[in-house]
């Protein structure tokens, strides 16, 4: 069950619950695309991104995690300070070459909250001043920079959605968790209830 709510404070809240009658793997997320410069804007390169994370999960061919949890320090994956997305997206880095840019899972610090909502990310578009904060109960967030958008889809104004014209911040457990013993489990057993909440909070500054 998924419930979508627009809160009185202007946040977009998503609440997920699931149960099962047999042991199952459950890892749900939301794959919404955002461009804070406005619909039809051709690039998110100038958006400033902050991720509350000190590590990410590198991938192999096929963009499946290797199982390693790697520090972001000294890499193009370091968004501990707000940084324009376009600054290092084309850096000479093997991980960026595998995915054509950012399409990785970051391991969240979850400061101040073990199980409740904790901040995962902040995105700001400097020209408009629009800000989106992402808060979640989950241990990870997949940041996808729209590397594979090719203009085949068009928006409400008829403008095509081209490469890196929008971004996704998908809160979740880590990809491939059933096959990685070091990752938090995604197993759901009979009698248990899966719960996951994420809020996208919007403001200007």
PDB file of C-alpha atoms in Angstrom:
ATOM      1  CA  UNK A   1       0.000   0.000   0.000  1.00  0.00           C
ATOM      2  CA  UNK A   2       1.279   3.462  -0.921  1.00  0.00           C
ATOM      3  CA  UNK A   3      -0.282   6.702   0.331  1.00  0.00           C
ATOM      4  CA  UNK A   4       0.642  10.042  -1.252  1.00  0.00           C
ATOM      5  CA  UNK A   5      -0.002  13.165   0.844  1.00  0.00           C
ATOM      6  CA  UNK A   6       0.455  16.888   0.295  1.00  0.00           C
ATOM      7  CA  UNK A   7       1.029  18.210   3.818  1.00  0.00           C
ATOM      8  CA  UNK A   8      -0.136  21.556   5.169  1.00  0.00           C
ATOM      9  CA  UNK A   9       3.494  22.730   5.123  1.00  0.00           C
ATOM     10  CA  UNK A  10       3.775  21.996   1.391  1.00  0.00           C
ATOM     11  CA  UNK A  11       5.712  18.732   1.541  1.00  0.00           C
ATOM     12  CA  UNK A  12       5.076  15.744  -0.725  1.00  0.00           C
ATOM     13  CA  UNK A  13       4.951  12.725   1.597  1.00  0.00           C
ATOM     14  CA  UNK A  14       4.973   9.066   0.568  1.00  0.00           C
ATOM     15  CA  UNK A  15       4.108   6.295   3.054  1.00  0.00           C
ATOM     16  CA  UNK A  16       4.669   2.676   2.045  1.00  0.00           C
ATOM     17  CA  UNK A  17       3.520  -0.443   3.916  1.00  0.00           C
ATOM     18  CA  UNK A  18       3.683  -4.096   2.927  1.00  0.00           C
ATOM     19  CA  UNK A  19       3.006  -7.514   4.438  1.00  0.00           C
ATOM     20  CA  UNK A  20       3.597 -11.019   3.134  1.00  0.00           C
ATOM     21  CA  UNK A  21       2.430 -14.606   3.669  1.00  0.00           C
ATOM     22  CA  UNK A  22       5.833 -16.043   2.667  1.00  0.00           C
ATOM     23  CA  UNK A  23       9.413 -14.759   3.110  1.00  0.00           C
ATOM     24  CA  UNK A  24       9.988 -12.068   0.471  1.00  0.00           C
ATOM     25  CA  UNK A  25      12.361  -9.318  -0.622  1.00  0.00           C
ATOM     26  CA  UNK A  26      10.826  -5.821  -0.383  1.00  0.00           C
ATOM     27  CA  UNK A  27      12.624  -2.597  -1.329  1.00  0.00           C
ATOM     28  CA  UNK A  28      10.248   0.097  -2.601  1.00  0.00           C
ATOM     29  CA  UNK A  29      11.085   3.587  -3.866  1.00  0.00           C
ATOM     30  CA  UNK A  30       9.808   6.559  -5.867  1.00  0.00           C
ATOM     31  CA  UNK A  31      11.348   7.361  -9.263  1.00  0.00           C
ATOM     32  CA  UNK A  32      10.104  10.931  -9.695  1.00  0.00           C
ATOM     33  CA  UNK A  33      12.138  13.357 -11.824  1.00  0.00           C
ATOM     34  CA  UNK A  34      12.828  16.922 -10.708  1.00  0.00           C
ATOM     35  CA  UNK A  35      14.177  20.084 -12.323  1.00  0.00           C
ATOM     36  CA  UNK A  36      13.886  23.036  -9.947  1.00  0.00           C
ATOM     37  CA  UNK A  37      14.545  25.517 -12.762  1.00  0.00           C
ATOM     38  CA  UNK A  38      11.118  24.648 -14.162  1.00  0.00           C
ATOM     39  CA  UNK A  39       9.490  22.263 -16.612  1.00  0.00           C
ATOM     40  CA  UNK A  40      11.294  22.126 -19.941  1.00  0.00           C
ATOM     41  CA  UNK A  41      14.591  23.518 -18.640  1.00  0.00           C
ATOM     42  CA  UNK A  42      17.302  21.571 -20.494  1.00  0.00           C
ATOM     43  CA  UNK A  43      19.810  20.911 -17.686  1.00  0.00           C
ATOM     44  CA  UNK A  44      20.237  20.200 -13.978  1.00  0.00           C
ATOM     45  CA  UNK A  45      24.018  20.813 -14.160  1.00  0.00           C
ATOM     46  CA  UNK A  46      23.739  24.048 -12.191  1.00  0.00           C
ATOM     47  CA  UNK A  47      21.622  22.562  -9.398  1.00  0.00           C
ATOM     48  CA  UNK A  48      23.572  22.500  -6.138  1.00  0.00           C
ATOM     49  CA  UNK A  49      23.385  19.138  -4.357  1.00  0.00           C
ATOM     50  CA  UNK A  50      24.195  18.213  -0.761  1.00  0.00           C
ATOM     51  CA  UNK A  51      24.020  14.575   0.361  1.00  0.00           C
ATOM     52  CA  UNK A  52      24.141  13.597   4.039  1.00  0.00           C
ATOM     53  CA  UNK A  53      26.521  10.763   3.298  1.00  0.00           C
ATOM     54  CA  UNK A  54      30.173   9.848   3.762  1.00  0.00           C
ATOM     55  CA  UNK A  55      30.129   6.738   1.558  1.00  0.00           C
ATOM     56  CA  UNK A  56      28.553   5.196  -1.528  1.00  0.00           C
ATOM     57  CA  UNK A  57      28.227   1.727  -3.048  1.00  0.00           C
ATOM     58  CA  UNK A  58      30.380   1.331  -6.201  1.00  0.00           C
ATOM     59  CA  UNK A  59      28.999  -0.664  -9.135  1.00  0.00           C
ATOM     60  CA  UNK A  60      30.270  -3.081 -11.757  1.00  0.00           C
ATOM     61  CA  UNK A  61      29.099  -3.556 -15.356  1.00  0.00           C
ATOM     62  CA  UNK A  62      25.316  -3.492 -15.433  1.00  0.00           C
ATOM     63  CA  UNK A  63      25.325  -0.940 -12.584  1.00  0.00           C
ATOM     64  CA  UNK A  64      24.964  -3.652  -9.919  1.00  0.00           C
ATOM     65  CA  UNK A  65      26.782  -2.860  -6.626  1.00  0.00           C
ATOM     66  CA  UNK A  66      30.018  -4.733  -6.003  1.00  0.00           C
ATOM     67  CA  UNK A  67      29.275  -5.062  -2.268  1.00  0.00           C
ATOM     68  CA  UNK A  68      31.904  -2.511  -1.268  1.00  0.00           C
ATOM     69  CA  UNK A  69      31.019   0.548   0.805  1.00  0.00           C
ATOM     70  CA  UNK A  70      33.513   3.212  -0.308  1.00  0.00           C
ATOM     71  CA  UNK A  71      34.335   6.607   1.195  1.00  0.00           C
ATOM     72  CA  UNK A  72      33.399   9.625  -0.921  1.00  0.00           C
ATOM     73  CA  UNK A  73      36.436  11.571   0.317  1.00  0.00           C
ATOM     74  CA  UNK A  74      38.616  12.808  -2.528  1.00  0.00           C
ATOM     75  CA  UNK A  75      36.218  11.557  -5.223  1.00  0.00           C
ATOM     76  CA  UNK A  76      33.604  13.138  -7.526  1.00  0.00           C
ATOM     77  CA  UNK A  77      31.010  11.458  -5.267  1.00  0.00           C
ATOM     78  CA  UNK A  78      31.679  13.833  -2.367  1.00  0.00           C
ATOM     79  CA  UNK A  79      28.568  15.981  -1.906  1.00  0.00           C
ATOM     80  CA  UNK A  80      29.044  16.590   1.820  1.00  0.00           C
ATOM     81  CA  UNK A  81      29.145  20.273   0.897  1.00  0.00           C
ATOM     82  CA  UNK A  82      26.646  21.699  -1.599  1.00  0.00           C
ATOM     83  CA  UNK A  83      28.224  21.356  -5.047  1.00  0.00           C
ATOM     84  CA  UNK A  84      26.882  22.015  -8.566  1.00  0.00           C
ATOM     85  CA  UNK A  85      25.989  18.659 -10.116  1.00  0.00           C
ATOM     86  CA  UNK A  86      27.789  19.514 -13.355  1.00  0.00           C
ATOM     87  CA  UNK A  87      31.124  20.347 -11.715  1.00  0.00           C
ATOM     88  CA  UNK A  88      32.498  16.779 -11.640  1.00  0.00           C
ATOM     89  CA  UNK A  89      29.938  14.636 -13.458  1.00  0.00           C
ATOM     90  CA  UNK A  90      32.273  14.112 -16.432  1.00  0.00           C
ATOM     91  CA  UNK A  91      35.428  13.594 -14.356  1.00  0.00           C
ATOM     92  CA  UNK A  92      37.903  10.888 -15.374  1.00  0.00           C
ATOM     93  CA  UNK A  93      36.552   8.349 -12.900  1.00  0.00           C
ATOM     94  CA  UNK A  94      35.851   4.677 -13.693  1.00  0.00           C
ATOM     95  CA  UNK A  95      32.565   4.707 -11.745  1.00  0.00           C
ATOM     96  CA  UNK A  96      31.238   7.711 -13.663  1.00  0.00           C
ATOM     97  CA  UNK A  97      32.240   6.130 -16.963  1.00  0.00           C
ATOM     98  CA  UNK A  98      30.299   2.949 -16.157  1.00  0.00           C
ATOM     99  CA  UNK A  99      27.058   4.878 -15.666  1.00  0.00           C
ATOM    100  CA  UNK A 100      27.622   7.894 -17.914  1.00  0.00           C
ATOM    101  CA  UNK A 101      27.434  10.122 -14.837  1.00  0.00           C
ATOM    102  CA  UNK A 102      25.829   9.748 -11.431  1.00  0.00           C
ATOM    103  CA  UNK A 103      23.577   6.721 -10.958  1.00  0.00           C
ATOM    104  CA  UNK A 104      24.676   5.358  -7.593  1.00  0.00           C
ATOM    105  CA  UNK A 105      23.447   4.638  -4.097  1.00  0.00           C
ATOM    106  CA  UNK A 106      24.748   6.792  -1.233  1.00  0.00           C
ATOM    107  CA  UNK A 107      24.899   5.420   2.337  1.00  0.00           C
ATOM    108  CA  UNK A 108      23.084   7.902   4.576  1.00  0.00           C
ATOM    109  CA  UNK A 109      24.441   9.043   7.934  1.00  0.00           C
ATOM    110  CA  UNK A 110      20.925   9.292   9.421  1.00  0.00           C
ATOM    111  CA  UNK A 111      22.143  11.795  12.012  1.00  0.00           C
ATOM    112  CA  UNK A 112      19.720  12.376  14.871  1.00  0.00           C
ATOM    113  CA  UNK A 113      17.372   9.525  13.990  1.00  0.00           C
ATOM    114  CA  UNK A 114      17.812   5.766  14.138  1.00  0.00           C
ATOM    115  CA  UNK A 115      14.396   4.841  12.725  1.00  0.00           C
ATOM    116  CA  UNK A 116      12.394   8.018  12.044  1.00  0.00           C
ATOM    117  CA  UNK A 117      12.769  10.659   9.344  1.00  0.00           C
ATOM    118  CA  UNK A 118      16.305  11.951   8.795  1.00  0.00           C
ATOM    119  CA  UNK A 119      17.566  14.304   6.120  1.00  0.00           C
ATOM    120  CA  UNK A 120      19.089  12.616   3.078  1.00  0.00           C
ATOM    121  CA  UNK A 121      19.633  15.431   0.572  1.00  0.00           C
ATOM    122  CA  UNK A 122      19.194  19.097  -0.248  1.00  0.00           C
ATOM    123  CA  UNK A 123      18.945  20.404  -3.821  1.00  0.00           C
ATOM    124  CA  UNK A 124      18.964  24.127  -4.655  1.00  0.00           C
ATOM    125  CA  UNK A 125      18.571  25.812  -8.018  1.00  0.00           C
ATOM    126  CA  UNK A 126      20.413  29.146  -7.640  1.00  0.00           C
ATOM    127  CA  UNK A 127      18.603  31.150 -10.346  1.00  0.00           C
ATOM    128  CA  UNK A 128      15.082  30.504  -9.038  1.00  0.00           C
ATOM    129  CA  UNK A 129      16.069  29.994  -5.391  1.00  0.00           C
ATOM    130  CA  UNK A 130      13.923  26.855  -5.260  1.00  0.00           C
ATOM    131  CA  UNK A 131      15.010  24.264  -2.703  1.00  0.00           C
ATOM    132  CA  UNK A 132      14.008  20.621  -2.262  1.00  0.00           C
ATOM    133  CA  UNK A 133      14.945  18.699   0.880  1.00  0.00           C
ATOM    134  CA  UNK A 134      14.574  14.926   1.003  1.00  0.00           C
ATOM    135  CA  UNK A 135      13.830  13.276   4.369  1.00  0.00           C
ATOM    136  CA  UNK A 136      13.460   9.539   4.790  1.00  0.00           C
ATOM    137  CA  UNK A 137      13.376   6.528   7.086  1.00  0.00           C
ATOM    138  CA  UNK A 138      15.580   4.586   4.659  1.00  0.00           C
ATOM    139  CA  UNK A 139      19.366   3.895   4.907  1.00  0.00           C
ATOM    140  CA  UNK A 140      20.230   4.907   1.325  1.00  0.00           C
ATOM    141  CA  UNK A 141      19.407   7.237  -1.536  1.00  0.00           C
ATOM    142  CA  UNK A 142      20.001   6.602  -5.236  1.00  0.00           C
ATOM    143  CA  UNK A 143      21.028   9.799  -7.014  1.00  0.00           C
ATOM    144  CA  UNK A 144      20.386   9.567 -10.758  1.00  0.00           C
ATOM    145  CA  UNK A 145      21.358  12.530 -12.934  1.00  0.00           C
ATOM    146  CA  UNK A 146      19.218  11.616 -15.951  1.00  0.00           C
ATOM    147  CA  UNK A 147      22.173  10.296 -17.950  1.00  0.00           C
ATOM    148  CA  UNK A 148      19.986   8.060 -20.133  1.00  0.00           C
ATOM    149  CA  UNK A 149      17.211  10.511 -20.954  1.00  0.00           C
ATOM    150  CA  UNK A 150      17.320  10.918 -24.729  1.00  0.00           C
ATOM    151  CA  UNK A 151      14.568  13.344 -25.671  1.00  0.00           C
ATOM    152  CA  UNK A 152      12.061  10.618 -26.548  1.00  0.00           C
ATOM    153  CA  UNK A 153       9.682  11.853 -23.827  1.00  0.00           C
ATOM    154  CA  UNK A 154       8.174  15.332 -23.861  1.00  0.00           C
ATOM    155  CA  UNK A 155       6.697  17.431 -21.087  1.00  0.00           C
ATOM    156  CA  UNK A 156       3.484  19.385 -20.799  1.00  0.00           C
ATOM    157  CA  UNK A 157       4.971  22.285 -22.792  1.00  0.00           C
ATOM    158  CA  UNK A 158       6.045  19.963 -25.604  1.00  0.00           C
ATOM    159  CA  UNK A 159       9.747  20.301 -24.825  1.00  0.00           C
ATOM    160  CA  UNK A 160      11.781  17.076 -24.946  1.00  0.00           C
ATOM    161  CA  UNK A 161      13.408  15.627 -21.843  1.00  0.00           C
ATOM    162  CA  UNK A 162      17.036  15.280 -22.918  1.00  0.00           C
ATOM    163  CA  UNK A 163      20.147  13.981 -21.219  1.00  0.00           C
ATOM    164  CA  UNK A 164      20.568  15.372 -17.673  1.00  0.00           C
ATOM    165  CA  UNK A 165      17.453  17.517 -17.905  1.00  0.00           C
ATOM    166  CA  UNK A 166      16.109  16.146 -14.606  1.00  0.00           C
ATOM    167  CA  UNK A 167      17.322  14.278 -11.530  1.00  0.00           C
ATOM    168  CA  UNK A 168      16.002  11.561  -9.240  1.00  0.00           C
ATOM    169  CA  UNK A 169      16.625  11.073  -5.522  1.00  0.00           C
ATOM    170  CA  UNK A 170      15.254   7.624  -4.733  1.00  0.00           C
ATOM    171  CA  UNK A 171      15.215   6.707  -1.047  1.00  0.00           C
ATOM    172  CA  UNK A 172      15.646   2.992  -0.474  1.00  0.00           C
ATOM    173  CA  UNK A 173      17.626   0.115   0.963  1.00  0.00           C
ATOM    174  CA  UNK A 174      20.783  -0.535  -1.041  1.00  0.00           C
ATOM    175  CA  UNK A 175      20.411  -2.164  -4.481  1.00  0.00           C
ATOM    176  CA  UNK A 176      21.247  -5.892  -4.637  1.00  0.00           C
ATOM    177  CA  UNK A 177      20.911  -6.217  -0.857  1.00  0.00           C
ATOM    178  CA  UNK A 178      19.750  -9.874  -1.009  1.00  0.00           C
ATOM    179  CA  UNK A 179      23.136 -10.807  -2.491  1.00  0.00           C
ATOM    180  CA  UNK A 180      25.322  -8.578  -0.304  1.00  0.00           C
ATOM    181  CA  UNK A 181      25.814  -9.690   3.298  1.00  0.00           C
ATOM    182  CA  UNK A 182      27.247  -6.304   4.375  1.00  0.00           C
ATOM    183  CA  UNK A 183      24.143  -4.388   3.251  1.00  0.00           C
ATOM    184  CA  UNK A 184      21.037  -3.881   5.447  1.00  0.00           C
ATOM    185  CA  UNK A 185      18.546  -6.665   4.873  1.00  0.00           C
ATOM    186  CA  UNK A 186      15.514  -6.321   2.610  1.00  0.00           C
ATOM    187  CA  UNK A 187      13.927  -9.582   3.795  1.00  0.00           C
ATOM    188  CA  UNK A 188      10.324  -9.396   4.952  1.00  0.00           C
ATOM    189  CA  UNK A 189       8.898 -12.335   6.891  1.00  0.00           C
ATOM    190  CA  UNK A 190       5.295 -13.334   7.615  1.00  0.00           C
ATOM    191  CA  UNK A 191       3.991 -11.447  10.625  1.00  0.00           C
ATOM    192  CA  UNK A 192       6.237  -8.435   9.944  1.00  0.00           C
ATOM    193  CA  UNK A 193       5.214  -5.132   8.364  1.00  0.00           C
ATOM    194  CA  UNK A 194       7.428  -3.196   5.971  1.00  0.00           C
ATOM    195  CA  UNK A 195       7.193   0.564   6.575  1.00  0.00           C
ATOM    196  CA  UNK A 196       8.956   3.343   4.686  1.00  0.00           C
ATOM    197  CA  UNK A 197       8.276   7.078   4.676  1.00  0.00           C
ATOM    198  CA  UNK A 198       9.859   9.782   2.534  1.00  0.00           C
ATOM    199  CA  UNK A 199       9.125  13.508   2.354  1.00  0.00           C
ATOM    200  CA  UNK A 200      10.135  15.937  -0.398  1.00  0.00           C
ATOM    201  CA  UNK A 201      10.024  19.366   1.258  1.00  0.00           C
ATOM    202  CA  UNK A 202       9.975  22.498  -0.898  1.00  0.00           C
ATOM    203  CA  UNK A 203      10.960  26.076  -0.093  1.00  0.00           C
ATOM    204  CA  UNK A 204      12.859  29.061  -1.531  1.00  0.00           C
ATOM    205  CA  UNK A 205      15.987  30.848  -0.395  1.00  0.00           C
TER     206      UNK A 205
END
